[in-house]
XYZ file of N, CA and C in Angstrom:
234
model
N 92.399 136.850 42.599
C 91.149 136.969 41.885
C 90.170 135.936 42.456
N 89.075 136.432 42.324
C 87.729 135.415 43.223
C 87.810 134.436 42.314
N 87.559 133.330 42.280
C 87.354 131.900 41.488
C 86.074 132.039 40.618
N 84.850 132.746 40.914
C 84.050 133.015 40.435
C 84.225 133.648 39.163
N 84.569 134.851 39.679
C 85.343 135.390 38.586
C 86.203 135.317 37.389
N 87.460 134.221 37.979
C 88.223 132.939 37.185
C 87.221 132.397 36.520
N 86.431 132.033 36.982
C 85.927 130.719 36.073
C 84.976 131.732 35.204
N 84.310 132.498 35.227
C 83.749 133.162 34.296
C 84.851 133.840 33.026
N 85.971 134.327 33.496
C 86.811 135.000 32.541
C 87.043 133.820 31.766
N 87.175 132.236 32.186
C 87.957 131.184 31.621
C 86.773 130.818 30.545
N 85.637 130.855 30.798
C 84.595 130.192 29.924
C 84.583 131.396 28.781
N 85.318 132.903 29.165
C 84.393 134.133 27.959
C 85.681 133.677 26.761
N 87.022 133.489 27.543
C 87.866 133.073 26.508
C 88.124 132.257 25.862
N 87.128 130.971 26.354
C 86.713 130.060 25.600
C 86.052 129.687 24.444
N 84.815 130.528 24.542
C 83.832 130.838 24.028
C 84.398 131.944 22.576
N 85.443 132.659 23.140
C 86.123 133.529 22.199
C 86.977 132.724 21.417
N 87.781 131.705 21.532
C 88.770 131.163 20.860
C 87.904 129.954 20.020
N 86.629 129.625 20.472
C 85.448 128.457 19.298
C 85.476 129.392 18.304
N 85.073 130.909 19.002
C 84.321 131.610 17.673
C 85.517 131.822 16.974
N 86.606 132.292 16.879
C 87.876 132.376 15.906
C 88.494 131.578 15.003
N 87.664 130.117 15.711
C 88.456 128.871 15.399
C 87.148 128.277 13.937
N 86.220 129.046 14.307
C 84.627 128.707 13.974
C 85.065 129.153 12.546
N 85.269 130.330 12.234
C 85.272 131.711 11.573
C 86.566 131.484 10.837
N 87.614 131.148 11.324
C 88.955 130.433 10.367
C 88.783 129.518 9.277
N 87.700 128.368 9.756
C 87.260 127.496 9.038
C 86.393 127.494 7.959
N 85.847 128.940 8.177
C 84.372 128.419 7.358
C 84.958 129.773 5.769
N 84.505 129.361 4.732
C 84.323 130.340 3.366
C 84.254 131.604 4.017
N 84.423 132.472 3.039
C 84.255 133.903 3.153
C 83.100 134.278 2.494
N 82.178 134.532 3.452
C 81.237 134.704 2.069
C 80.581 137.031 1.780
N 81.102 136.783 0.768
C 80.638 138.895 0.827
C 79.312 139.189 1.624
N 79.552 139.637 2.078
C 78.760 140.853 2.663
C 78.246 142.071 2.244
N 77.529 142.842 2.687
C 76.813 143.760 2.154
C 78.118 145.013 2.110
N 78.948 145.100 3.089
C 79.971 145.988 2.754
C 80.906 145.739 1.681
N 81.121 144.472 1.094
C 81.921 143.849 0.394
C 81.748 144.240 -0.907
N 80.204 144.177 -1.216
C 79.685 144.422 -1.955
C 79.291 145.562 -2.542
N 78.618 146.327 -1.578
C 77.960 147.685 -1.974
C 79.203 149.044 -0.620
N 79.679 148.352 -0.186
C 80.370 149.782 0.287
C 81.508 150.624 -0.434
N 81.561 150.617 -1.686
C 82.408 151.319 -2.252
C 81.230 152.548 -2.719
N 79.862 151.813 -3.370
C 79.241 152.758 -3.752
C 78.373 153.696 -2.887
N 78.433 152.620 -1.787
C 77.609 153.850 -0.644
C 78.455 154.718 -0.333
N 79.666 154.478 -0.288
C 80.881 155.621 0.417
C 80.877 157.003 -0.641
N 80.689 156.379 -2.210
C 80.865 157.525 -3.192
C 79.456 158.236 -3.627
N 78.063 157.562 -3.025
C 76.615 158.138 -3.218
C 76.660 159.305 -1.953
N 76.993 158.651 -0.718
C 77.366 159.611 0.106
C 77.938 161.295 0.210
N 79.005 160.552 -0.625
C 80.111 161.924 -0.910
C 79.348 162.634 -1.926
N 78.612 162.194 -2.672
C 77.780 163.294 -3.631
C 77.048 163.578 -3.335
N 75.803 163.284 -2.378
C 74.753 163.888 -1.744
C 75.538 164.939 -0.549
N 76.730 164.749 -0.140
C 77.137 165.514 0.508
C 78.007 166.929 0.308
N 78.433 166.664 -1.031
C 79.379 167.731 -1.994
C 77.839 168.194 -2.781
N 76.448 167.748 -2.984
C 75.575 168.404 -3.755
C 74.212 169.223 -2.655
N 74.357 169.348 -1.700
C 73.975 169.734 -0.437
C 74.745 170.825 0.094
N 75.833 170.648 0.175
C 76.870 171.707 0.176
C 77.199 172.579 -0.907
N 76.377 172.435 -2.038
C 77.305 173.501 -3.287
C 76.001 174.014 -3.323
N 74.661 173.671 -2.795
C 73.224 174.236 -2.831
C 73.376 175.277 -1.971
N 74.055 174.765 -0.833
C 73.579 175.889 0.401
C 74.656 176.887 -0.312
N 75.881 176.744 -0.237
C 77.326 177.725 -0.973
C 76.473 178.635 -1.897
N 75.530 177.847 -2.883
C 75.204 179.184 -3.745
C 74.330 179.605 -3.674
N 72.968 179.327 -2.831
C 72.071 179.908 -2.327
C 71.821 180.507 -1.239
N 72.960 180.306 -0.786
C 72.699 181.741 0.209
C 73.086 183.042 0.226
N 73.678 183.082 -0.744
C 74.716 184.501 -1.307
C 75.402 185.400 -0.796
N 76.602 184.234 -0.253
C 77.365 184.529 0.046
C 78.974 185.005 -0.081
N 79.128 186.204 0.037
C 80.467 187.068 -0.965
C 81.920 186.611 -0.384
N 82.064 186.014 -1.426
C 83.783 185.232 -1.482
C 85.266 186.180 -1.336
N 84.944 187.731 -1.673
C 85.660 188.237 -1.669
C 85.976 188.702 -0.146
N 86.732 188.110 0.684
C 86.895 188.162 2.465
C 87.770 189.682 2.667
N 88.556 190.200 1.465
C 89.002 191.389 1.850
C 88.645 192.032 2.384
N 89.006 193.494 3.475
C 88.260 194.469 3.708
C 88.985 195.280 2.725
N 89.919 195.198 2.106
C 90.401 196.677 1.416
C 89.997 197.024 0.042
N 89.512 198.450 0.249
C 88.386 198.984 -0.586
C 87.270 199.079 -0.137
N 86.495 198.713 1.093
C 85.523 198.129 1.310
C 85.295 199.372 3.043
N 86.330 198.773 3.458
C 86.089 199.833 4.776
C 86.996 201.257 4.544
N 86.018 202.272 4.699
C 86.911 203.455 4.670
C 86.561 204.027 6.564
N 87.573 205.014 6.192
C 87.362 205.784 7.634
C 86.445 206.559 7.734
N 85.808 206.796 9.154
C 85.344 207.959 9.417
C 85.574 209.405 9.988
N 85.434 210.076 10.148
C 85.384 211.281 10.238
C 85.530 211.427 12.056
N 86.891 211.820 12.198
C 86.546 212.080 13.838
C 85.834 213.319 14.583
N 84.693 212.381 15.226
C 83.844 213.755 16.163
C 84.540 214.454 17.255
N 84.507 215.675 17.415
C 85.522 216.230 18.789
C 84.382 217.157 18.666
């Protein structure tokens, strides 16, 4: 490996093991996910289950997927 190179990889893992060492030390303090991501996850899911049950029933669309009853035969031309 080029030395250049060495010495750059040596300073990024350096720089990586302050910040871990930084971050071990210090409080936990909440965050915005800590906080509010339970309810964004479940505002989500309802704008997304109430978007979806709009389009489901406004577009009118027939649930019954059978064809039987529905297709009959025709009549062969000769």
């Amino acid at each position: 490996m080029f030395p250049v190179a060495r010495a750059a990889l040596s300073l990024t893992a350096r720089g990586v093991q302050r910040t871990a060492v930084r971050q071990a030390h210090r409080k936990h303090e909440p965050n915005f996910h800590d906080q509010y991501g339970n309810l964004v996850l479940l505002g989500g899911a309802a704008v997304f289950a109430a978007v979806w049950g709009y389009v489901f029933t406004s577009a009118g669309i027939e649930w019954g997927l059978s064809p039987v009853g529905r297709v009959t035969p025709k009549e062969w031309r000769e």
